[in-house]
PDB file of C-alpha atoms in Angstrom:
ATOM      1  CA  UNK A   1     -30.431-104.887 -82.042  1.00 52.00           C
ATOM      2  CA  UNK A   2     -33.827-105.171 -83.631  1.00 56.00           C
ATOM      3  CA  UNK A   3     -31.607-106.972 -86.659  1.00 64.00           C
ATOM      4  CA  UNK A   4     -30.077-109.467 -84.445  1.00 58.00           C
ATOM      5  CA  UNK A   5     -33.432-110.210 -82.734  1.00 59.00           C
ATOM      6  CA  UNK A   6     -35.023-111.181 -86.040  1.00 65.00           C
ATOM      7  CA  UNK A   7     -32.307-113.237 -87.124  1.00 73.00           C
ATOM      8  CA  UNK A   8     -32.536-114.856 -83.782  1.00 79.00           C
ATOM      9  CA  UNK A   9     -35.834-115.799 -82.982  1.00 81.00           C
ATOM     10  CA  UNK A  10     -36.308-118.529 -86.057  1.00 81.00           C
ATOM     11  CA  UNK A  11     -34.163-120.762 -83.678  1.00 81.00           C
ATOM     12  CA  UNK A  12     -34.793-119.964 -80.987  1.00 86.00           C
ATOM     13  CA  UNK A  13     -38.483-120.494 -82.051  1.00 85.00           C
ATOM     14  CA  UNK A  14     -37.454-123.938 -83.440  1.00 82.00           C
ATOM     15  CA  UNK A  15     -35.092-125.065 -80.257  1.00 83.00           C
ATOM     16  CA  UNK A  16     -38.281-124.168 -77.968  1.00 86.00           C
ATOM     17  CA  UNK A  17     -40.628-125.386 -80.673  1.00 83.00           C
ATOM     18  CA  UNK A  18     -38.322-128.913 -80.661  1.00 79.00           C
ATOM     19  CA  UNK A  19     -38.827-129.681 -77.374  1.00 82.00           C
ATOM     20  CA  UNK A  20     -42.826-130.315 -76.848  1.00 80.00           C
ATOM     21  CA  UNK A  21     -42.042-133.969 -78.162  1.00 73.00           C
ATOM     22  CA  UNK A  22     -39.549-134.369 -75.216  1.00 75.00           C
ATOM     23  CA  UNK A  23     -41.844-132.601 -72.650  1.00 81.00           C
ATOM     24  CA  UNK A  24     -44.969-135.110 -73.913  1.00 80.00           C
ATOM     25  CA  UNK A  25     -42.531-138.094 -73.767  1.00 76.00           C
ATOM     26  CA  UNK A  26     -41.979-137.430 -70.101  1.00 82.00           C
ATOM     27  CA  UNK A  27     -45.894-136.656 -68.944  1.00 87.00           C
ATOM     28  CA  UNK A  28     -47.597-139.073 -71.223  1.00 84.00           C
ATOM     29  CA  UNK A  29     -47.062-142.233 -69.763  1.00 87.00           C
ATOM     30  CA  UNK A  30     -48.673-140.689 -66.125  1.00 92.00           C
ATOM     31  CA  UNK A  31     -51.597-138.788 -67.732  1.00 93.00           C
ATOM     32  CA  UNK A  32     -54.546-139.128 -70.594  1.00 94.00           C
ATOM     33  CA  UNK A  33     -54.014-136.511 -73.698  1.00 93.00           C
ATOM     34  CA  UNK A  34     -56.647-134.510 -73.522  1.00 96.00           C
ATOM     35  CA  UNK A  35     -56.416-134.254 -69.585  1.00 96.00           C
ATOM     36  CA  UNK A  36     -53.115-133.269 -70.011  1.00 96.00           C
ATOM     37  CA  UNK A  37     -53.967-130.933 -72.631  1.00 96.00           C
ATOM     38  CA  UNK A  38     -56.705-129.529 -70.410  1.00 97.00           C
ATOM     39  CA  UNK A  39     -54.994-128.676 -67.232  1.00 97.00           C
ATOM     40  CA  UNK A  40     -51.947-127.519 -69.287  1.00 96.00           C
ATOM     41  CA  UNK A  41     -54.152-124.617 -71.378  1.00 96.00           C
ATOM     42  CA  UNK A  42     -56.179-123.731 -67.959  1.00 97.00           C
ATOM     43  CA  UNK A  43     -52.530-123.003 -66.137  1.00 96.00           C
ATOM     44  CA  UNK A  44     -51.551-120.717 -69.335  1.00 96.00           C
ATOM     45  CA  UNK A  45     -54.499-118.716 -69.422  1.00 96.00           C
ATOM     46  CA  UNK A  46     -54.140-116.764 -65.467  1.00 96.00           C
ATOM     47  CA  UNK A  47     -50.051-116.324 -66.691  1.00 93.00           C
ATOM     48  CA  UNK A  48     -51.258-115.060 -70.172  1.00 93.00           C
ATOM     49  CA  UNK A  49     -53.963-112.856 -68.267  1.00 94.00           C
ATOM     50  CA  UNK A  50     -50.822-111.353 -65.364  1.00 94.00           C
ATOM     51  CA  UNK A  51     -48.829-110.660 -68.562  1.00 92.00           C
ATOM     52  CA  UNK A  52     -51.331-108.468 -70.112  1.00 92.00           C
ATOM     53  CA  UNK A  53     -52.429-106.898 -67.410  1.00 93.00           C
ATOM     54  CA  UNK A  54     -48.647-106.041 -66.134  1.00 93.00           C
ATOM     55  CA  UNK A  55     -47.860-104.725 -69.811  1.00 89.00           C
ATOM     56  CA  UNK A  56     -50.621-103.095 -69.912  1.00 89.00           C
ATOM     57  CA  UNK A  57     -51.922-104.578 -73.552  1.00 89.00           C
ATOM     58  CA  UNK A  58     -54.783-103.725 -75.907  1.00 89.00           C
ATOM     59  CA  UNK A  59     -57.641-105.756 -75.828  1.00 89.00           C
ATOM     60  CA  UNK A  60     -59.503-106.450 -79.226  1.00 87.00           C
ATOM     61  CA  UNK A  61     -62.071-104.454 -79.407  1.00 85.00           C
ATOM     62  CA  UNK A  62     -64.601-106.088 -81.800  1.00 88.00           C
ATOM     63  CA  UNK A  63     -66.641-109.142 -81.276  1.00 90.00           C
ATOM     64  CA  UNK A  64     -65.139-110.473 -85.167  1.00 92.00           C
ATOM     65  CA  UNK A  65     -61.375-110.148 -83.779  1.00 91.00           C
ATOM     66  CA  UNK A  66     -62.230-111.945 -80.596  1.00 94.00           C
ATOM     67  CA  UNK A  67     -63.874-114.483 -82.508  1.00 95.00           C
ATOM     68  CA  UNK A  68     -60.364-114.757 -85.063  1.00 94.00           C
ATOM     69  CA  UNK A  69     -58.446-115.237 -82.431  1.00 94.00           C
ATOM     70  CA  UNK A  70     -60.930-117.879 -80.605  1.00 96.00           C
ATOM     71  CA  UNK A  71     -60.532-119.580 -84.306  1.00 96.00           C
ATOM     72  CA  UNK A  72     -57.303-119.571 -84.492  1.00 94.00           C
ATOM     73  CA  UNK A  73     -56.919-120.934 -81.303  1.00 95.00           C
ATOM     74  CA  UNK A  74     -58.829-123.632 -81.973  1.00 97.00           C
ATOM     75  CA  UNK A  75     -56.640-124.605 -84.761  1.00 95.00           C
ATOM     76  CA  UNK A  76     -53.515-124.176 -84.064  1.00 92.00           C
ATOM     77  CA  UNK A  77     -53.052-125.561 -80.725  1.00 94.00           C
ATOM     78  CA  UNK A  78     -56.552-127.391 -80.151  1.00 95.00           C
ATOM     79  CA  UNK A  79     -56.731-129.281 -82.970  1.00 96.00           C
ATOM     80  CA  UNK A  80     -52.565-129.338 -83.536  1.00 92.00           C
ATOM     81  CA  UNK A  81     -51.754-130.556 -79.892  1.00 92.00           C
ATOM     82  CA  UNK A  82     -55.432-132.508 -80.043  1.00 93.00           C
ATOM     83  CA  UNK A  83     -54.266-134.625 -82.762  1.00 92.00           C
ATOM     84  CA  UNK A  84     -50.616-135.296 -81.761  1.00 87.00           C
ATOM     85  CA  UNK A  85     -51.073-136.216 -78.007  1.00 88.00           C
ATOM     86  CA  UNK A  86     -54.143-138.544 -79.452  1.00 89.00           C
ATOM     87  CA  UNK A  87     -52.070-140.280 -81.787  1.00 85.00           C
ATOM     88  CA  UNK A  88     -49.084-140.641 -79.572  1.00 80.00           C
ATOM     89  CA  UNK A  89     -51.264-141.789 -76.938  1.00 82.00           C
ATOM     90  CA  UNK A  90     -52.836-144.568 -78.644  1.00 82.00           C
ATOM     91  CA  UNK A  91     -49.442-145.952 -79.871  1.00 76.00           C
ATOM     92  CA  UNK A  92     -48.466-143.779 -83.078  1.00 74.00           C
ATOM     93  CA  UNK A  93     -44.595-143.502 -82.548  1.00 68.00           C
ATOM     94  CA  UNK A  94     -43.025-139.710 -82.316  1.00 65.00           C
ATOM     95  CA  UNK A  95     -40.937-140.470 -85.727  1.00 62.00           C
ATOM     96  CA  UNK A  96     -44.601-141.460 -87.707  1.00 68.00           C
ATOM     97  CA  UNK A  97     -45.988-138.299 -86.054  1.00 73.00           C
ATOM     98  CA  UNK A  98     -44.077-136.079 -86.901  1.00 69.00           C
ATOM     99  CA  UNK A  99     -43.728-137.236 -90.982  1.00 68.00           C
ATOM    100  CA  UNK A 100     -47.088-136.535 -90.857  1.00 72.00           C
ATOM    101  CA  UNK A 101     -46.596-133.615 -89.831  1.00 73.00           C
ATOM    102  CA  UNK A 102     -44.024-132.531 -92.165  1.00 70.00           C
ATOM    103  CA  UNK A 103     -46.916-132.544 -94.729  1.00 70.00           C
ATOM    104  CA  UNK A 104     -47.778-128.989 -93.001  1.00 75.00           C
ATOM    105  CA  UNK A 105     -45.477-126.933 -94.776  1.00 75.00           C
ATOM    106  CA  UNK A 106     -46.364-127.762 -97.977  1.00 73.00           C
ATOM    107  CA  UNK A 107     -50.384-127.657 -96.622  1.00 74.00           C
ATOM    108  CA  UNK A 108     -49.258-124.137 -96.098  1.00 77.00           C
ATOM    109  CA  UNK A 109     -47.318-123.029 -98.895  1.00 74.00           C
ATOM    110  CA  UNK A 110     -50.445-124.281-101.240  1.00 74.00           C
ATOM    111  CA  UNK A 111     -53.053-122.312 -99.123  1.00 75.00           C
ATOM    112  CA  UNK A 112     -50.836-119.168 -99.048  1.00 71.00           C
ATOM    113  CA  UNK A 113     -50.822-118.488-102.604  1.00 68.00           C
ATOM    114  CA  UNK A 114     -55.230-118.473-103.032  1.00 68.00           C
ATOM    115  CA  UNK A 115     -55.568-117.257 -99.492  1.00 66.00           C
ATOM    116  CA  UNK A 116     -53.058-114.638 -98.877  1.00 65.00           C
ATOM    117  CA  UNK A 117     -51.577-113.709-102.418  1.00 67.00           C
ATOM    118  CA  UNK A 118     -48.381-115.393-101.283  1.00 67.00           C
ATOM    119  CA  UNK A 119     -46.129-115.889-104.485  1.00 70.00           C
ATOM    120  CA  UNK A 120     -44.208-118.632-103.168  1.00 66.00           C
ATOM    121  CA  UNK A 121     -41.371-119.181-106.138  1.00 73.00           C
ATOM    122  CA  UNK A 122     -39.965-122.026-107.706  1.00 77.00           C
ATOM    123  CA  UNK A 123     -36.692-121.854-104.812  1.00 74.00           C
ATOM    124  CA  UNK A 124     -39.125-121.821-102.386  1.00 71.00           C
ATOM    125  CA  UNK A 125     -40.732-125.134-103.441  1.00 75.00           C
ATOM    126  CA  UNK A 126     -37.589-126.812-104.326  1.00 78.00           C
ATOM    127  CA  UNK A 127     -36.908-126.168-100.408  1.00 75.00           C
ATOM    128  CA  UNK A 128     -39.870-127.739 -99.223  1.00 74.00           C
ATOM    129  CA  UNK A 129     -38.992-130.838-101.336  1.00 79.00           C
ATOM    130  CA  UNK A 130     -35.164-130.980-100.097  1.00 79.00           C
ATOM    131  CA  UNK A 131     -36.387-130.119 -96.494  1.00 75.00           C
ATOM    132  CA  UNK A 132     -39.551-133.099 -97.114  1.00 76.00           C
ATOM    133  CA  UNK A 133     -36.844-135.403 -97.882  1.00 79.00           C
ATOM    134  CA  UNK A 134     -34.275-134.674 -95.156  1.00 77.00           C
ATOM    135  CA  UNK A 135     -37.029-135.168 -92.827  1.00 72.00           C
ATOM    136  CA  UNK A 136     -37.912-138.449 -93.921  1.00 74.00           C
ATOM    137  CA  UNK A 137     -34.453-139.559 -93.573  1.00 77.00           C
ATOM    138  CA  UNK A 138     -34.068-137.999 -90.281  1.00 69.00           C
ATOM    139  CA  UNK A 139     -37.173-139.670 -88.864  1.00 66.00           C
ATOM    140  CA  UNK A 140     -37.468-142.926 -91.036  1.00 66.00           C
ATOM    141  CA  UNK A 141     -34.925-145.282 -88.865  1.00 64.00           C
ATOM    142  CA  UNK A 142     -37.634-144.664 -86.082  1.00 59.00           C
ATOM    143  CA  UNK A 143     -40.297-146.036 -87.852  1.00 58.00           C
ATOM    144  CA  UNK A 144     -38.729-149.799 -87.854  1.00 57.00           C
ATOM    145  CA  UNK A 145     -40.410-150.188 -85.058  1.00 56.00           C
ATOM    146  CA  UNK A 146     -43.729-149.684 -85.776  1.00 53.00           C
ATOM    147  CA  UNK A 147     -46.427-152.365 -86.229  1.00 51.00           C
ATOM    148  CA  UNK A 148     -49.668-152.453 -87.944  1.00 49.00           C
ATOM    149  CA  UNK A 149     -51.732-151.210 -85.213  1.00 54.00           C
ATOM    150  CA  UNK A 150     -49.433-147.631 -84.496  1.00 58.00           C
ATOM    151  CA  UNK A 151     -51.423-146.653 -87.752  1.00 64.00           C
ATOM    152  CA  UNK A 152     -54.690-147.777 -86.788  1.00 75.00           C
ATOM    153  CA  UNK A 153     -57.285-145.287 -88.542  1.00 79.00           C
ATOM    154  CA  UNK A 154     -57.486-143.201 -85.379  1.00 83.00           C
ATOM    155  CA  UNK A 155     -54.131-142.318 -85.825  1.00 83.00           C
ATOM    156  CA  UNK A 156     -53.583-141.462 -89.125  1.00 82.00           C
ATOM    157  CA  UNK A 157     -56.937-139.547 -89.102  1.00 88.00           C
ATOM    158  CA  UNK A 158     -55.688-137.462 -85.954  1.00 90.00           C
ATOM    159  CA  UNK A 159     -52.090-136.775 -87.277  1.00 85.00           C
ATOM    160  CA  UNK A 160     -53.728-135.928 -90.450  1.00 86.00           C
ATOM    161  CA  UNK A 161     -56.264-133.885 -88.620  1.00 92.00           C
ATOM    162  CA  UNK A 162     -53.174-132.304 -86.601  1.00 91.00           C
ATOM    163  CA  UNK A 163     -51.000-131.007 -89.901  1.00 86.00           C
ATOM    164  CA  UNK A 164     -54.224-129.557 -91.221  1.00 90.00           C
ATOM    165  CA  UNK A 165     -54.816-127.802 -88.052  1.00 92.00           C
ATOM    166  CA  UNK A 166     -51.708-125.864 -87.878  1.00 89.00           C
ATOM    167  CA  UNK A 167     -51.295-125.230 -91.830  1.00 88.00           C
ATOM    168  CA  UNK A 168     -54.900-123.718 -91.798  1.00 91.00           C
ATOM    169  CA  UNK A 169     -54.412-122.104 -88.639  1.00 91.00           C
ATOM    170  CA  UNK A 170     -50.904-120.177 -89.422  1.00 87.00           C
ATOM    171  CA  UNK A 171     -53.295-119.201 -92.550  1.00 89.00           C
ATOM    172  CA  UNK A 172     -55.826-117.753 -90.529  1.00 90.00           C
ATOM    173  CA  UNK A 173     -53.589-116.495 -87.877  1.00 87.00           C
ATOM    174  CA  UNK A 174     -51.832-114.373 -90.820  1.00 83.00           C
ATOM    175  CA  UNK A 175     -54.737-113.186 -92.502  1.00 84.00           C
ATOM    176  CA  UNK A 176     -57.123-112.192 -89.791  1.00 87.00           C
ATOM    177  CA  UNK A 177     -55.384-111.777 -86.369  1.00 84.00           C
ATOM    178  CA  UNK A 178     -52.132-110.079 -86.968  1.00 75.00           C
ATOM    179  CA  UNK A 179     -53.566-106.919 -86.096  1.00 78.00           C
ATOM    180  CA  UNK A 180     -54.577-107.135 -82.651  1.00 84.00           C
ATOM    181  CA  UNK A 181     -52.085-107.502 -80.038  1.00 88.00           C
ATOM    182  CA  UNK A 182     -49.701-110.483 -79.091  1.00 87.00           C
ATOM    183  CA  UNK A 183     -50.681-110.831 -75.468  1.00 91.00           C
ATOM    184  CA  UNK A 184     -54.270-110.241 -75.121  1.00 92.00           C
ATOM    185  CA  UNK A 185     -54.655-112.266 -78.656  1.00 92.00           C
ATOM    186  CA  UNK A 186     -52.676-115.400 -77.469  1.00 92.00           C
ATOM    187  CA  UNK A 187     -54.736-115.500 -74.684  1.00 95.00           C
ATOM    188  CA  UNK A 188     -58.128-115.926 -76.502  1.00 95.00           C
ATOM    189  CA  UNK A 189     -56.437-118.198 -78.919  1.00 95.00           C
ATOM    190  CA  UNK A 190     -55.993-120.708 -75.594  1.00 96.00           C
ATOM    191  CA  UNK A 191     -60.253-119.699 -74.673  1.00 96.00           C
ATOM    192  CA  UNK A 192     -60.623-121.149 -78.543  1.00 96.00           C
ATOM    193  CA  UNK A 193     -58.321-124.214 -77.573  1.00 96.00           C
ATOM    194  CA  UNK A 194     -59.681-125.309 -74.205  1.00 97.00           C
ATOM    195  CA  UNK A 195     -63.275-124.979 -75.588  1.00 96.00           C
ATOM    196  CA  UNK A 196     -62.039-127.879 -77.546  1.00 96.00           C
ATOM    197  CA  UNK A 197     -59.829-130.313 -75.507  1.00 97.00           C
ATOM    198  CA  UNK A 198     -62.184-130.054 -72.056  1.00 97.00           C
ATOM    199  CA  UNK A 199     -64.905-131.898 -73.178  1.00 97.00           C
ATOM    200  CA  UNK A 200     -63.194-134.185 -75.036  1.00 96.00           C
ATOM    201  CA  UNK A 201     -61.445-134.596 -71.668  1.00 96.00           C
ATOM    202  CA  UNK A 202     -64.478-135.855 -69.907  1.00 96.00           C
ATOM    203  CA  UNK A 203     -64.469-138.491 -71.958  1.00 95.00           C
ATOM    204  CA  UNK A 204     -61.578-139.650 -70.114  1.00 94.00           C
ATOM    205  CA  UNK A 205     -60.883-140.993 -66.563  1.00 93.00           C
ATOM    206  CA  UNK A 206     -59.216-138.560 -65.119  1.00 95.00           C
ATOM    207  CA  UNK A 207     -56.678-140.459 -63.448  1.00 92.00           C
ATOM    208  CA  UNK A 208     -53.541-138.392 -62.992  1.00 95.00           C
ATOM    209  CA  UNK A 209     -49.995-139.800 -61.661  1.00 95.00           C
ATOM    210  CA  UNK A 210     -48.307-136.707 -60.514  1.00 94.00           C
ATOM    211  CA  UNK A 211     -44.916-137.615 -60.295  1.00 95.00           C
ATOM    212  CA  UNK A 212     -41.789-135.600 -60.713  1.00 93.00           C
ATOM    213  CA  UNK A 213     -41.449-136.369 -64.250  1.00 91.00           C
ATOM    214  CA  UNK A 214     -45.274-135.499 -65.244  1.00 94.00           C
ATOM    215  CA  UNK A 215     -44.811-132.035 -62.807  1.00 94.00           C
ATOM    216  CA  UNK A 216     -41.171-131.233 -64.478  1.00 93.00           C
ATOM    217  CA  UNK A 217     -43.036-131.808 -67.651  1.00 92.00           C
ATOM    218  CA  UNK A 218     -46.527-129.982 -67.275  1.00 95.00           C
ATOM    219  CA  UNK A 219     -44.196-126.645 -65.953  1.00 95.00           C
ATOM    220  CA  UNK A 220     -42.269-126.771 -69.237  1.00 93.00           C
ATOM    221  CA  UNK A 221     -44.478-127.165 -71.624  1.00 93.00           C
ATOM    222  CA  UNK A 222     -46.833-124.673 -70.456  1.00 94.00           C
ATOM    223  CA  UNK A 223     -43.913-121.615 -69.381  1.00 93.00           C
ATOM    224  CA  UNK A 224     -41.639-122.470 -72.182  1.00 92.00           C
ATOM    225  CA  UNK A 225     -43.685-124.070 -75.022  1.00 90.00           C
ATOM    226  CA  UNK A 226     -47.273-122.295 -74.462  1.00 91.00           C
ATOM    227  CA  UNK A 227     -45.768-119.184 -73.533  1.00 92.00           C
ATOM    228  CA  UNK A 228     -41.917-118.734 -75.111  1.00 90.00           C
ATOM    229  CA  UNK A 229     -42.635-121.051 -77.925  1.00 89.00           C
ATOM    230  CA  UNK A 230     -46.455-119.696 -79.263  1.00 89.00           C
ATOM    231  CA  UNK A 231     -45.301-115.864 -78.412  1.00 89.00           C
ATOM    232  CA  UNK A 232     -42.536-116.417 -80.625  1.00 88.00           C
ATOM    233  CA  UNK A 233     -44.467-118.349 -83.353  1.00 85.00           C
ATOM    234  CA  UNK A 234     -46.995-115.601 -83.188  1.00 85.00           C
ATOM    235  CA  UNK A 235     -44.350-112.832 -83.912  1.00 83.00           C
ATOM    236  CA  UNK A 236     -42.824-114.905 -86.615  1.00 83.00           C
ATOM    237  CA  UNK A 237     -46.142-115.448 -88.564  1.00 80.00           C
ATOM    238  CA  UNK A 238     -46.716-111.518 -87.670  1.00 78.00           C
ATOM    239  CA  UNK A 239     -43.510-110.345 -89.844  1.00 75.00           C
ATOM    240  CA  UNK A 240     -43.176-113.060 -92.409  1.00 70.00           C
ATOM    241  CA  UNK A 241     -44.866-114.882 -94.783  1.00 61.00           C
ATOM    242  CA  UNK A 242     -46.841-117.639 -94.223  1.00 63.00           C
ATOM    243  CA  UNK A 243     -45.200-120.596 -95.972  1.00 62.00           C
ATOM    244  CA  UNK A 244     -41.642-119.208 -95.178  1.00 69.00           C
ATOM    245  CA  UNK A 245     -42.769-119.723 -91.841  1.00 74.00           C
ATOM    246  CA  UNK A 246     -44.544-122.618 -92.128  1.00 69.00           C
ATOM    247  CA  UNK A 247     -40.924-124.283 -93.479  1.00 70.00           C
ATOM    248  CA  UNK A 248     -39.146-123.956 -90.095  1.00 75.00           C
ATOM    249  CA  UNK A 249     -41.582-127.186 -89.116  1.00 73.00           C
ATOM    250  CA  UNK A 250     -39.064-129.266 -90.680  1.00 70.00           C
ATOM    251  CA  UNK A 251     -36.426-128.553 -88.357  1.00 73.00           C
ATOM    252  CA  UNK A 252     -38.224-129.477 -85.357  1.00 73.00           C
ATOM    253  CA  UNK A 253     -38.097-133.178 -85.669  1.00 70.00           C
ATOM    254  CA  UNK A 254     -34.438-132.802 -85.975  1.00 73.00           C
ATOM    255  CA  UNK A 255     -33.632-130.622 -83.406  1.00 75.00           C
ATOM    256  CA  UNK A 256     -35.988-133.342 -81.374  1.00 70.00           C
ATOM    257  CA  UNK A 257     -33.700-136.348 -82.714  1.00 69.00           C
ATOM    258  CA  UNK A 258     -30.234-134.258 -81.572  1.00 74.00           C
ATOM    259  CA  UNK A 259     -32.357-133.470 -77.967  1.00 71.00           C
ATOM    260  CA  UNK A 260     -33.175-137.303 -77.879  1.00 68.00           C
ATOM    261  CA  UNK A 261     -29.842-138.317 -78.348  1.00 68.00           C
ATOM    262  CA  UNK A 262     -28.645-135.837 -75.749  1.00 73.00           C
ATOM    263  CA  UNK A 263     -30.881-136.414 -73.095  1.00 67.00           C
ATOM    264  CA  UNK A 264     -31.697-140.035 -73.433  1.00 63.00           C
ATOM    265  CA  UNK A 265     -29.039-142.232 -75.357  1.00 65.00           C
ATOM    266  CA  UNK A 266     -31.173-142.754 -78.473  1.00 62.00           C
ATOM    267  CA  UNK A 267     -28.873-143.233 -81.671  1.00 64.00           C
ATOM    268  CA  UNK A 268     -28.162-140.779 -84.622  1.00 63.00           C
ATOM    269  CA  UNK A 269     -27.340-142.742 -87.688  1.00 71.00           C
ATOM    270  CA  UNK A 270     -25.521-141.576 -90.531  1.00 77.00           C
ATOM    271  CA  UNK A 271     -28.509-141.489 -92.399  1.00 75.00           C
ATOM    272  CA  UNK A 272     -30.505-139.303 -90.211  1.00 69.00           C
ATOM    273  CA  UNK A 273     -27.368-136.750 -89.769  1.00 74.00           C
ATOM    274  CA  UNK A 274     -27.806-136.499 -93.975  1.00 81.00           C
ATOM    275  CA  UNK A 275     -31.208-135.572 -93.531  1.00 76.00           C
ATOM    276  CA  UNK A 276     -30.878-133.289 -91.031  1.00 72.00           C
ATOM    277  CA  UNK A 277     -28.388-131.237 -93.120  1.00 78.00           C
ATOM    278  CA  UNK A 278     -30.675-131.576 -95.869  1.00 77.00           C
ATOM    279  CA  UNK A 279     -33.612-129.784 -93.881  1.00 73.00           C
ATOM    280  CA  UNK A 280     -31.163-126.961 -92.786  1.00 71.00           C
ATOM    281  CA  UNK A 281     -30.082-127.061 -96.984  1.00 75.00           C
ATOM    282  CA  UNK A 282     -33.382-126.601 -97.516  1.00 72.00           C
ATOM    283  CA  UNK A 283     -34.293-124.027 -95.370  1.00 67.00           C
ATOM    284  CA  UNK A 284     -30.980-121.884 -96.740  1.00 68.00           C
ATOM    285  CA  UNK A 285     -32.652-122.302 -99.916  1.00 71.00           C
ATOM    286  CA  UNK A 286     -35.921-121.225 -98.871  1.00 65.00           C
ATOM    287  CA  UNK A 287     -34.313-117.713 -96.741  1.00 62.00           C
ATOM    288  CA  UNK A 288     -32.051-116.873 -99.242  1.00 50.00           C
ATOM    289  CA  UNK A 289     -34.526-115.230-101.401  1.00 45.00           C
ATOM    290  CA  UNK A 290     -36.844-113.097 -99.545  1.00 41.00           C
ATOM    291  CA  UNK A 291     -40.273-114.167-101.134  1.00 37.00           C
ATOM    292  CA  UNK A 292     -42.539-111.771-102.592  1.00 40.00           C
ATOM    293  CA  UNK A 293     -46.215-110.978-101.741  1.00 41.00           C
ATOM    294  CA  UNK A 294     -48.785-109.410-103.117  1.00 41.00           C
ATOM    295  CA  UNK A 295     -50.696-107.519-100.619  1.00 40.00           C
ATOM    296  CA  UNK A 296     -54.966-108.498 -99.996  1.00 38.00           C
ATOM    297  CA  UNK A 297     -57.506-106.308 -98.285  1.00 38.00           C
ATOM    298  CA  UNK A 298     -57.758-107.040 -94.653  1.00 35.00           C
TER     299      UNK A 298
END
């Protein structure tokens, strides 16, 4: 069972993972970013807090692990979900995003190695340049669209600023947090991330249309993507390396592109179905092989 369960959760992580860029398309348009981003970490924090209390979890019991998990927290969904809903916001099409963001598994695999003693072998990096590819063929036709001002230097900062976030913060996440337990952990990590987004929040207007598509949208992405999605990410990064992790990222825009043209029409070329078998190529490259590591004192 425990066998089956591992094999499992890399997609399920990745189908749940997929989805935030259909959950923001549907809430965006009837909210500002960091708003959103606000009231959706303040409604995971009491369900994080039942969980814990119902399973009874350990708490961290030192001020430093409280403080890694408020850092990591700030990282990997403050400044991650910061920079995306920012960029997509202010015009910065899903497709640009997220080729930015394919930059984060290879952010990763190059911080594993001096950070966590990851050897990350040649098969692993010829992966991450199959799976880099795929991905830009998967999300290139969407970029046609785009005009100068989508990559205004807002944008490109705050995507930047996003990959970085994550790649440094599934670093930190593996090196200093790993230890204390999922629950009580997860929930600090959304303390670390609402200490950034709320005041950037009152910056904006606070003017919220709550229609059925923002409500439908605000109740998945904080049950299914704060919760399902992060718990599962946090067990992944718990029981494998970093940068083998890191390398299910590519999948995501794909899975979004299938769940696009599913659930609202939007066209698969026969370009974009190469690349997505490309990125799943590349990640049979990258799991065939479990890679080695050498361990580093905690």
């Amino acid at each position: 069972m425990r066998s089956f369960f591992d094999k499992a959760v890399p997609g399920i992580f990745v189908l749940l993972w997929s989805t935030g860029f259909i959950g923001s398309k549907l809430g965006a348009p009837h909210i500002e970013p960091f708003v959103f981003l606000t009231i959706r970490f303040s409604l995971v924090l009491p369900v994080m807090l039942a969980l814990a209390m119902v399973l009874r979890a350990s708490w961290p019991r030192r001020g430093t692990e409280w403080a890694h998990c408020f850092i990591a927290g700030v990282l990997i969904h403050g400044v991650y979900l910061g920079g995306i809903f920012y960029a997509i916001d202010n015009g910065m099409p899903a497709g640009i995003t997220a080729l930015f963001l394919g930059l984060q598994p290879l952010l990763t695999a190059l911080l594993a190695g001096p950070v966590l003693g990851e050897k990350v072998a040649p098969r692993h990096w010829l992966g991450l340049a199959v799976g880099a590819l795929g991905l830009l063929l998967v999300v290139g036709p969407r970029i046609g669209g785009a005009d100068a001002a989508d990559f205004s230097t807002g944008n490109v900062l705050a995507c930047l600023a996003a990959a970085a976030g994550i790649a440094v913060g599934t670093i930190y996440q593996k090196r200093f947090v790993v230890g204390i337990d999922l629950i009580p952990g997860t929930l600090v990590q959304y303390f670390g991330a609402l200490a950034l987004v709320m005041p950037l929040s009152m910056l904006e207007g606070w003017q919220i249309d709550w229609t059925g598509e923002l409500i439908i949208a605000m109740t998945w992405l904080v049950l299914v993507l704060s919760i399902g999605a992060v718990l599962l990410l946090m067990v992944l990064i718990k029981r494998g390396s970093a940068s083998r992790v890191s390398s299910l990222f590519y999948l995501a825009p794909v899975a979004t592109a299938v769940e696009g043209y599913l659930l609202f029409g939007e066209t698969l070329s026969l370009v974009q179905v190469l690349g997505a078998a490309l990125v799943i190529g590349a990640l049979l490259i990258i799991r065939e092989r479990r890679i080695g590591t050498r361990r580093t004192p905690a």
